[in-house]
CSV table of C-alpha atoms in Angstrom, one decimal:
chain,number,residue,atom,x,y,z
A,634,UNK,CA,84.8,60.8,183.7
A,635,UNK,CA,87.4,60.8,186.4
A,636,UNK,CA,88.4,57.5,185.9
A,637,UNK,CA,91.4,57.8,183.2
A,638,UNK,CA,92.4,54.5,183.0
A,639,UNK,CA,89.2,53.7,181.1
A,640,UNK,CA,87.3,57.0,180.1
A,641,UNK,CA,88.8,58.9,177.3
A,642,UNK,CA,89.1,63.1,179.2
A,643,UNK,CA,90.4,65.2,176.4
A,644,UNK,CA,91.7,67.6,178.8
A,645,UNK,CA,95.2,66.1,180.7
A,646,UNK,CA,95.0,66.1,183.9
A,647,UNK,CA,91.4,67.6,185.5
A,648,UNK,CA,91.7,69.6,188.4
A,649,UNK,CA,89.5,68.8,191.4
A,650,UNK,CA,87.2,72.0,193.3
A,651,UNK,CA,87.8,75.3,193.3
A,652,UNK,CA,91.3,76.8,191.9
A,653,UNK,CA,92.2,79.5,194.6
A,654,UNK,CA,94.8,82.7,193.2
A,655,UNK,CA,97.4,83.1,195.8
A,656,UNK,CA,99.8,85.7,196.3
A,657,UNK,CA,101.9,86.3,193.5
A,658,UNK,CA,105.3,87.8,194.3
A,659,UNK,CA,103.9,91.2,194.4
A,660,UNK,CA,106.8,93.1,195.1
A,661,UNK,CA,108.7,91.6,192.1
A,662,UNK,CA,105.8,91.2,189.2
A,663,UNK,CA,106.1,94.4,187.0
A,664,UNK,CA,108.3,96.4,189.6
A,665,UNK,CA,108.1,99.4,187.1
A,666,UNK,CA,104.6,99.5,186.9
A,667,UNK,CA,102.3,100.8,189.2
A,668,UNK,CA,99.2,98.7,189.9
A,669,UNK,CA,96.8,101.0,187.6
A,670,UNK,CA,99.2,101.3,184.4
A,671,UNK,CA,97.4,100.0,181.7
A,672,UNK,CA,98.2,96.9,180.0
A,673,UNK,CA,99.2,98.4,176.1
A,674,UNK,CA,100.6,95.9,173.7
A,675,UNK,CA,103.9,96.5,173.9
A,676,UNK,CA,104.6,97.0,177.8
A,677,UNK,CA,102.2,93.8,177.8
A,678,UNK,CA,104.6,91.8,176.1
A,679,UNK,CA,107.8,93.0,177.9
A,680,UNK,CA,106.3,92.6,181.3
A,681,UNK,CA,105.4,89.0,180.5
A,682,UNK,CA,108.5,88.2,178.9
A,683,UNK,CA,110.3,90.0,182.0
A,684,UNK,CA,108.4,87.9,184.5
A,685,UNK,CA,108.8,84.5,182.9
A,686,UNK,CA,112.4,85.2,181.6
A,687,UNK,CA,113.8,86.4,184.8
A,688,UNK,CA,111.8,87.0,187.5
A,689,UNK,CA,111.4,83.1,187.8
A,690,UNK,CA,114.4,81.1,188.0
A,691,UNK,CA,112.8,77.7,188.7
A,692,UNK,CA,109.1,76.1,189.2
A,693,UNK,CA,109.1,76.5,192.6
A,694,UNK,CA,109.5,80.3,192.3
A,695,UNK,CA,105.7,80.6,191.2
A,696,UNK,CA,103.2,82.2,194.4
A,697,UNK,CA,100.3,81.6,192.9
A,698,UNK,CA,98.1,77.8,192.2
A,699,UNK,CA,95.7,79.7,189.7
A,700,UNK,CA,96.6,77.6,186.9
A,701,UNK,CA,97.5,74.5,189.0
A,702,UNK,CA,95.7,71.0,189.8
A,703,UNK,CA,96.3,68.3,191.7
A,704,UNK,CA,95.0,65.5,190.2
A,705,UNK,CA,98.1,63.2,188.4
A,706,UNK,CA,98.5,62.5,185.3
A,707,UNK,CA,97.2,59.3,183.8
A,708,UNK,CA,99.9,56.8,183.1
A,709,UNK,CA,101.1,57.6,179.5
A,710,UNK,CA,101.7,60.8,180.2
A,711,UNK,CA,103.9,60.3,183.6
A,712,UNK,CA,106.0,58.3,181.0
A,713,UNK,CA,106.5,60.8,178.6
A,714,UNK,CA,107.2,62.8,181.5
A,715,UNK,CA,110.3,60.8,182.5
A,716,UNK,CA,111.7,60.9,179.7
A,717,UNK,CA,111.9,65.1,179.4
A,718,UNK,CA,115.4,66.8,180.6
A,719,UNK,CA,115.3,67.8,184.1
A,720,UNK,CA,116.1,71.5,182.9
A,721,UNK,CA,113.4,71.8,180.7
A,722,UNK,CA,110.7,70.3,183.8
A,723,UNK,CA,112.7,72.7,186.6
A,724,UNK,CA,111.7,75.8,183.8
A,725,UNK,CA,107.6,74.8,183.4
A,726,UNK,CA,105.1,77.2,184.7
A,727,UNK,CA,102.4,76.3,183.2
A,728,UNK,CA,99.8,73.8,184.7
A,729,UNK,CA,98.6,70.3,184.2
A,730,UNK,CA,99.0,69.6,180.5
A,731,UNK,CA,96.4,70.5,177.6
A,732,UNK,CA,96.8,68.1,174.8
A,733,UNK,CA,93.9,66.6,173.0
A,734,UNK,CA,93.8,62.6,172.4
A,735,UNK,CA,94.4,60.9,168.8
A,736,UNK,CA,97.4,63.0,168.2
A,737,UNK,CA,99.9,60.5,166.1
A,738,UNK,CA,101.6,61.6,163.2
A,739,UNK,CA,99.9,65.3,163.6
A,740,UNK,CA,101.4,68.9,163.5
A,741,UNK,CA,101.0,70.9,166.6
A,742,UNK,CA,101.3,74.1,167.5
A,743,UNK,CA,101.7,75.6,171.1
A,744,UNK,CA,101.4,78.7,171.9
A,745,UNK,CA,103.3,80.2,174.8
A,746,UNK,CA,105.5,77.2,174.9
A,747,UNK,CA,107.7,78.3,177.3
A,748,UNK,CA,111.1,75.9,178.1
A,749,UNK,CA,109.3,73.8,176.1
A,750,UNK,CA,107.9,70.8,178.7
A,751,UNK,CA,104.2,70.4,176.8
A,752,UNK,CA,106.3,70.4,173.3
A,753,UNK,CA,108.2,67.0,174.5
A,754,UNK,CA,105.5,65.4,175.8
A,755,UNK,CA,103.2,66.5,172.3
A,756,UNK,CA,106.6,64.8,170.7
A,757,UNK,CA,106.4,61.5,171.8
A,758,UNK,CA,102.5,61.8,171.3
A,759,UNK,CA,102.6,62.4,167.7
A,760,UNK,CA,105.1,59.7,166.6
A,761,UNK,CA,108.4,60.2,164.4
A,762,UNK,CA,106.2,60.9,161.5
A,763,UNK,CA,104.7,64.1,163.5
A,764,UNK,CA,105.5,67.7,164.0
A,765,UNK,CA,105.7,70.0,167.2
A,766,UNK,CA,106.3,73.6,167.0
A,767,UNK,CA,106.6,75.6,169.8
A,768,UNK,CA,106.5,80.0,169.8
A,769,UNK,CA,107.2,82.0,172.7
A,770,UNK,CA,108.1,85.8,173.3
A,771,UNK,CA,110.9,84.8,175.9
A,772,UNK,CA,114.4,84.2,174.6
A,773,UNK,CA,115.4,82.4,178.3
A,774,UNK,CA,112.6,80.0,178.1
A,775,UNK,CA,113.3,79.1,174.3
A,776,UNK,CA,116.9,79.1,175.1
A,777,UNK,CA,116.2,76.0,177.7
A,778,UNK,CA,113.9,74.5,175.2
A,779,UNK,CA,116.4,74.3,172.2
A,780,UNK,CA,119.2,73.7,174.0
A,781,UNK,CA,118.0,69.8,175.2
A,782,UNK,CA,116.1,69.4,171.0
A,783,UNK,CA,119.2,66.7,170.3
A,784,UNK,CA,119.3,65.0,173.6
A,785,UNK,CA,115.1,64.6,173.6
A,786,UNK,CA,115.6,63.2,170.4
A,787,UNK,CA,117.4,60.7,171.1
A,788,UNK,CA,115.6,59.6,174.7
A,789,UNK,CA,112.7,59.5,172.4
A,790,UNK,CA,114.3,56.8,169.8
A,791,UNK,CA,114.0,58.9,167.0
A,792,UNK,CA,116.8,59.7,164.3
A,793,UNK,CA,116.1,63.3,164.1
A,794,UNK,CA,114.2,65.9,166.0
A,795,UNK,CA,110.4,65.8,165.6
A,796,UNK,CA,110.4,69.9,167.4
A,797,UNK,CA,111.2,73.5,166.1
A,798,UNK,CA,110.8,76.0,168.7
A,799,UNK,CA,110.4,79.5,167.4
A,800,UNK,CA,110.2,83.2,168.6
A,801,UNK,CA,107.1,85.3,168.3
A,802,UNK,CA,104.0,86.7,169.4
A,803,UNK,CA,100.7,84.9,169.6
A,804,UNK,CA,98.9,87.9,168.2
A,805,UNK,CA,101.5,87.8,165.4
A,806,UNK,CA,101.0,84.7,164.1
A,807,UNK,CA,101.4,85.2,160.6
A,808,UNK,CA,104.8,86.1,161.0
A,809,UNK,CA,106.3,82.6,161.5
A,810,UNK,CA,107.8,80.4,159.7
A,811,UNK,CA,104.7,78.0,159.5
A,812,UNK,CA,102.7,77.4,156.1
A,813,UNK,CA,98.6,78.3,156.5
A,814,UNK,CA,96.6,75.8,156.5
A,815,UNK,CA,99.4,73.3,157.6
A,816,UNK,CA,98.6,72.6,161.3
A,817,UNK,CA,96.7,69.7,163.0
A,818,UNK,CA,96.2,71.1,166.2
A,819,UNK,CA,97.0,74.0,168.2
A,820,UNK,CA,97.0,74.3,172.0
A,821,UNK,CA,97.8,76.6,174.7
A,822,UNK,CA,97.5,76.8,178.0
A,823,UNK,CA,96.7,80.2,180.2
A,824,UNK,CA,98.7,82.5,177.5
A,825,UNK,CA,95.8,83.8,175.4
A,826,UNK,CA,94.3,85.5,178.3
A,827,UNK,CA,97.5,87.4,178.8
A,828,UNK,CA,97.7,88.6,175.3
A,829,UNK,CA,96.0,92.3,174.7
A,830,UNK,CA,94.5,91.4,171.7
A,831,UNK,CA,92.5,87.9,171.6
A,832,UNK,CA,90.6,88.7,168.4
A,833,UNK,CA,94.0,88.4,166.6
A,834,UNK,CA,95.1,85.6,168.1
A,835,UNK,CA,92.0,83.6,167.5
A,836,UNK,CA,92.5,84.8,163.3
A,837,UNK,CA,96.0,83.9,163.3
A,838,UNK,CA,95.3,80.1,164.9
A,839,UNK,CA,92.2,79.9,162.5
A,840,UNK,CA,95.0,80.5,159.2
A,841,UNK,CA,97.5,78.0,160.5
A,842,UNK,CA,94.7,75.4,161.0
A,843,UNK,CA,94.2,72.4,158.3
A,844,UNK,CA,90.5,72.2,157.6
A,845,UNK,CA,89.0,70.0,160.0
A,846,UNK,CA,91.9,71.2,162.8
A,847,UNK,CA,91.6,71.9,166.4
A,848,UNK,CA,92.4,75.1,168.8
A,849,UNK,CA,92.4,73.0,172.3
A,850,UNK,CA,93.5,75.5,174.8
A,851,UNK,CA,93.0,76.5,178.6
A,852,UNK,CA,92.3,79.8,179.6
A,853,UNK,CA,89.9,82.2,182.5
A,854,UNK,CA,87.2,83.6,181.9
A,855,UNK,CA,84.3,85.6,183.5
A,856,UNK,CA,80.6,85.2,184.3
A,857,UNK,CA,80.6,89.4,183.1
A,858,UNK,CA,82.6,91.8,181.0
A,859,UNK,CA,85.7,92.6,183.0
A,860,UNK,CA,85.5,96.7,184.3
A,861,UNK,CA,88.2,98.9,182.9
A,862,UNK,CA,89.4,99.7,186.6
A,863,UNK,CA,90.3,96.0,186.9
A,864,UNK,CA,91.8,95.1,182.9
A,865,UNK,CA,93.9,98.3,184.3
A,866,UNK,CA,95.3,96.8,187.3
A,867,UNK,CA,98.5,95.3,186.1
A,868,UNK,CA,98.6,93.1,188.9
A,869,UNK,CA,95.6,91.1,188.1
A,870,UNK,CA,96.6,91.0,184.6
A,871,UNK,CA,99.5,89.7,185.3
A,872,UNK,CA,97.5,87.2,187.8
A,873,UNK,CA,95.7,86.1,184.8
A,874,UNK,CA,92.1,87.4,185.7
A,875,UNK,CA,91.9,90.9,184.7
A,876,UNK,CA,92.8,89.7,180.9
A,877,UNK,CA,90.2,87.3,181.1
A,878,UNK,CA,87.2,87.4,178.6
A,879,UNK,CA,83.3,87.2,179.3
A,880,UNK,CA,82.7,84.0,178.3
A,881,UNK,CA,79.7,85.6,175.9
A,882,UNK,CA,82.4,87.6,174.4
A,883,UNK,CA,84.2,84.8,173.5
A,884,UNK,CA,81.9,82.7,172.2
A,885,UNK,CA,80.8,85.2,169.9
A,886,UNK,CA,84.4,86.0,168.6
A,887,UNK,CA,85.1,82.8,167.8
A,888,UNK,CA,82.0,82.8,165.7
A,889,UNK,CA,83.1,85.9,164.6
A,890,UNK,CA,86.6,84.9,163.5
A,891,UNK,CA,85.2,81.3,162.0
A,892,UNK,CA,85.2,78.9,164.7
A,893,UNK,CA,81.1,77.5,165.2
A,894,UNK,CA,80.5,75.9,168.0
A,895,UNK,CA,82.7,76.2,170.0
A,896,UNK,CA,83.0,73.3,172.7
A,897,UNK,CA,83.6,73.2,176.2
A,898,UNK,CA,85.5,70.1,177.9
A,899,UNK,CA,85.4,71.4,181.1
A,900,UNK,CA,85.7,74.6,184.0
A,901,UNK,CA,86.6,74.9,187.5
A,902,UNK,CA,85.7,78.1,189.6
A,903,UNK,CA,88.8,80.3,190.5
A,904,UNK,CA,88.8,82.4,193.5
A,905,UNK,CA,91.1,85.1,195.3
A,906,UNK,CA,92.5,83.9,198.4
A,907,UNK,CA,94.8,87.2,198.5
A,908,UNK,CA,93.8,90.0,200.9
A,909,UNK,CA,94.9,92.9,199.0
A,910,UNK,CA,93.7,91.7,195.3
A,911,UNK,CA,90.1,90.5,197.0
A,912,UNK,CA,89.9,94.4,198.2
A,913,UNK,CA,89.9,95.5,194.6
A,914,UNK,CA,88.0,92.6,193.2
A,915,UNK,CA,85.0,92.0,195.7
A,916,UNK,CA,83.4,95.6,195.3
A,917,UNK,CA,83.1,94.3,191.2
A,918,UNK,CA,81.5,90.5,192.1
A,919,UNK,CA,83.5,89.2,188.8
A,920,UNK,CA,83.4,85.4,189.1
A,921,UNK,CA,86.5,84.5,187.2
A,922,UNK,CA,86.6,80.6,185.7
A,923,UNK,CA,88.8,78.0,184.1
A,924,UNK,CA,87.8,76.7,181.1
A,925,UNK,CA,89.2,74.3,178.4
A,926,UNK,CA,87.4,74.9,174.7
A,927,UNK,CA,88.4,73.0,171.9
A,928,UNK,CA,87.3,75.0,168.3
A,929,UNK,CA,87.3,73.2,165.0
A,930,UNK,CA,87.7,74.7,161.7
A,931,UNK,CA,84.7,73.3,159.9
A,932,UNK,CA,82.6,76.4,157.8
A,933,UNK,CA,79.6,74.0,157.7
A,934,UNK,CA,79.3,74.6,161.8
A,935,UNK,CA,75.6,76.2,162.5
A,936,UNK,CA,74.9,79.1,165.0
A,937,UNK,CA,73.3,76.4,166.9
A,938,UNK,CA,73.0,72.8,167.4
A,939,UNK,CA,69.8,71.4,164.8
A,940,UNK,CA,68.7,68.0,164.7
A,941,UNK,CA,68.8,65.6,161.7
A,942,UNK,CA,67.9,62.7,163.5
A,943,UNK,CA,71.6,61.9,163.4
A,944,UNK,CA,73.9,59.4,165.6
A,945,UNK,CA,77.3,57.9,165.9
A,946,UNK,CA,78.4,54.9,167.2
A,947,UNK,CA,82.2,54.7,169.0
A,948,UNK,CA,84.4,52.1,167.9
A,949,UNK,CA,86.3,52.7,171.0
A,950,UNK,CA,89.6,52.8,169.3
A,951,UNK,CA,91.0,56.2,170.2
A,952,UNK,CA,94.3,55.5,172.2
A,953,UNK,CA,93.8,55.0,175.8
A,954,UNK,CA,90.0,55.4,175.6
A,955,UNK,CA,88.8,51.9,175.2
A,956,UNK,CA,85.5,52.3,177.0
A,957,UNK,CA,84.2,56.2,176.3
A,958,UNK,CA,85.3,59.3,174.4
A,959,UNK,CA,84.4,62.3,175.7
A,960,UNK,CA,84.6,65.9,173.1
A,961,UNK,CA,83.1,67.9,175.3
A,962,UNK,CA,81.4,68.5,178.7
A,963,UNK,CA,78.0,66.9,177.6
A,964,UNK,CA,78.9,64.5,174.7
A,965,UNK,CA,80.9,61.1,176.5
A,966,UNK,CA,79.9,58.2,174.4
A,967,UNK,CA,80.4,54.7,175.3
A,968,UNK,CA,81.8,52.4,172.7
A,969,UNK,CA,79.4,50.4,170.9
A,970,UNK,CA,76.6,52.4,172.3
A,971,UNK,CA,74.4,54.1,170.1
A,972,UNK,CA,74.7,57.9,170.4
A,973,UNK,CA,72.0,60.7,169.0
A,974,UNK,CA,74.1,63.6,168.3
A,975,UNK,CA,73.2,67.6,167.0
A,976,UNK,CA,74.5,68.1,163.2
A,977,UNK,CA,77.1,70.1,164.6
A,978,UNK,CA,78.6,67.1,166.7
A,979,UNK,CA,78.3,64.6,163.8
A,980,UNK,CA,80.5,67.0,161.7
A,981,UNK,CA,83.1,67.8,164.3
A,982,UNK,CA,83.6,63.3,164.6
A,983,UNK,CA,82.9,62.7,160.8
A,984,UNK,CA,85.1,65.8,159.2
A,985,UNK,CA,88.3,65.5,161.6
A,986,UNK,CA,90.9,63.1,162.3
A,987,UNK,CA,88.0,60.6,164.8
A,988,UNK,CA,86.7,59.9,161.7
A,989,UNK,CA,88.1,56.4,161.3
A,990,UNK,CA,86.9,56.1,165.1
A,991,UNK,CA,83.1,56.4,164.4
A,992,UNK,CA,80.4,54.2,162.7
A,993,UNK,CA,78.0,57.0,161.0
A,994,UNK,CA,74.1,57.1,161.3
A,995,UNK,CA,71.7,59.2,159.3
A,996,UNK,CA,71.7,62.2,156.9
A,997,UNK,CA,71.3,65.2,156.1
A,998,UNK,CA,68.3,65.0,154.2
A,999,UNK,CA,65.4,66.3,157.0
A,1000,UNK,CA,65.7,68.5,159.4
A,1001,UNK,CA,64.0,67.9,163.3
A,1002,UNK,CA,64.1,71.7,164.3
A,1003,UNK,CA,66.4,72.8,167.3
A,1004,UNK,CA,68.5,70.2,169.2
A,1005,UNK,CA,66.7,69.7,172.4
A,1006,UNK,CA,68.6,71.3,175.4
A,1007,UNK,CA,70.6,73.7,173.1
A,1008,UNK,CA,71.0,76.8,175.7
A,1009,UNK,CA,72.4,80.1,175.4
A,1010,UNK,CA,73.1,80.7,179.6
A,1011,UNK,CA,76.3,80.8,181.3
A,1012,UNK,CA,77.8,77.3,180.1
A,1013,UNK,CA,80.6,76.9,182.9
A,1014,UNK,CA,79.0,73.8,185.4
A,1015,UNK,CA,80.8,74.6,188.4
A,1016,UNK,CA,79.5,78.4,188.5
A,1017,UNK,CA,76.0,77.2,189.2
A,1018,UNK,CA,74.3,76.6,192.3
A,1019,UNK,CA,74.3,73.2,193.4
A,1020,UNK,CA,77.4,72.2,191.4
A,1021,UNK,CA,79.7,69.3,193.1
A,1022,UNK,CA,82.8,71.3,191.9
A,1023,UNK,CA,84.3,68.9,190.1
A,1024,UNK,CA,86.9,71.0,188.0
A,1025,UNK,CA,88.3,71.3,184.3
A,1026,UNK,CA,90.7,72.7,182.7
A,1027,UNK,CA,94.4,72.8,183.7
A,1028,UNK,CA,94.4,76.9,183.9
């Protein structure tokens, strides 16, 4: 699956080995917090906006390669990439790029969108006919972003804007100016683990979605329920790991909120290569990872995956995945290859936008039991023994 140029990897670019957290301006991150003030909603969302609004002036300012990788790119995307203003790329802090594949003429939604470099590139993605809406808390970074909306258009080819970039909070969802039930796809990458309250954002992103539609995001979790010494350490939180979810938890709550299934692409291992944070983290042996899930909005989803004696057969006609299409860590299938699939995975090709993609096979009619291999241990690859490290996700 590393080879891009002929295997469709959802997940844009993969990261390679462990992801190591770095020091992190220490001195300058939350300078009127102490390290044990507790992360509440509202001093949450200032010291974020703070940090990312004017702590950091350019890209190179970040300390830490937590949400980094080093693999490139595959072609298309360096493309798109040369055609975004230099201001908008000299303002992204965010890493790699998390944007599913088969994305023309869709709506998308990112959240944490920053100066808006993943909104251009989703632009020239989804075509003319397509929509990319971009919210953020930080007036500086939307300021960059809107400011270039006329000159993107027109590097693009297109007669008008294809982008709206709007302010607000990912737990607040329901307060934009977006229609439920309206959006393709939403994505985000390492901003839902900074947000105090996940559950919300998870509802909001399940009321915007179109049935069929997509949350495809990157985040960090852990291999155990984070203690409360640590989710109070406003250093890690702002580091990204102290907000992070069990992965348990989070499985469940999307359940919870309406999301079955949900899917794992791929994980990398993230470790603590800072003195003073690895004191207050060793004693507490959290294994923090990176993870990209994609959850689809289909009710029909079961608890877990049942056989029907189903398959599906790729056409291989998804852009730039002529040989393989991967939708998750476990399901790559090779065009014109027959594939057995779980009921859950024949749903999540038939009733979404790779419909048109797939040849069909079976019913529903009779039921095999349990899908063969369907687990409930820790899912993450890399956090077992013996794994090669090959990472995931771009957070």
């Amino acid at each position: 699956r590393q080879h891009l140029a002929v295997v469709c990897v959802p997940s844009i670019p993969r990261a390679i080995g462990t992801i190591p957290v770095r020091s992190h301006l220490l001195n300058r991150l939350r300078p009127a917090m102490s390290p044990a003030a507790p992360p509440s909603s509202d001093r949450t969302h200032v010291d974020v906006s703070e940090y990312y609004g004017k702590v950091l002036s350019k890209t190179e300012d970040l300390k830490t390669n937590a949400c980094c990788t080093s693999a490139a790119p595959p072609e298309h995307i360096r493309e798109c990439l040369r055609k975004i203003h230099p201001d908008v790329i000299a303002k992204y802090y965010g890493c790699g790029l998390t944007l599913p594949p088969l994305l023309e003429g869709c709506t998308v939604l990112d959240l944490g969108c920053g100066s808006g470099r993943d909104c251009y590139i989703a632009s020239q993605l989804v075509g003319p006919s397509g929509l990319v809406i971009g919210v953020d808390m930080t007036d500086a970074q939307l300021d960059v972003a809107r400011e270039h909306e006329t000159w993107h258009a027109r590097s693009f080819g297109y007669s008008a804007a294809n982008t709206r970039f709007l302010r607000g909070y990912v737990e607040r969802l329901e307060e934009l100016d977006v229609a439920p039930g309206s959006v393709d796809v939403i994505v985000s990458n390492c901003v839902i683990n900074l947000s105090p309250d996940k559950e919300a954002v998870l509802r909001g992103c399940l009321r915007l979605l179109k049935p069929g539609g997509e949350l495809y995001f990157s985040d960090v979790y852990a291999d155990r329920r984070v203690p409360r010494v640590l989710r109070e350490h406003a250093v890690l939180w702002g580091e990204c790991l102290s907000g992070a979810l069990y992965w348990n938890d989070f499985q469940n709550l999307a359940r919870k909120v309406g999301f079955g299934d949900p899917r794992l692409v791929e994980d990398a291992p993230i470790t603590v290569e800072n003195a003073k944070l690895e004191e207050v983290v060793a004693p507490h042996r959290v294994k923090f990872f990176s993870a990209t899930y994609r959850l689809f909005l289909i009710p029909e989803l079961e608890p877990h995956c049942e056989d029907y004696g189903q398959a599906v057969v790729y056409r291989g006609t998804v852009p730039h995945c002529p040989a393989a299409f991967a939708l998750d860590d476990h399901h790559e299938m090779e065009t014109g290859k027959v594939f057995p699939v779980c009921g859950n995975t024949y749903r999540m090709l038939h009733d979404t936008r790779f419909q048109d993609h797939f040849d069909f096979i079976g019913s529903w009619e009779k039921h095999y039991g349990i899908y063969e291999g369907c687990g409930t241990t820790m899912p993450f690859r890399s956090g077992t023994k013996g794994a090669e490290g090959e990472g995931g996700g771009c957070c």
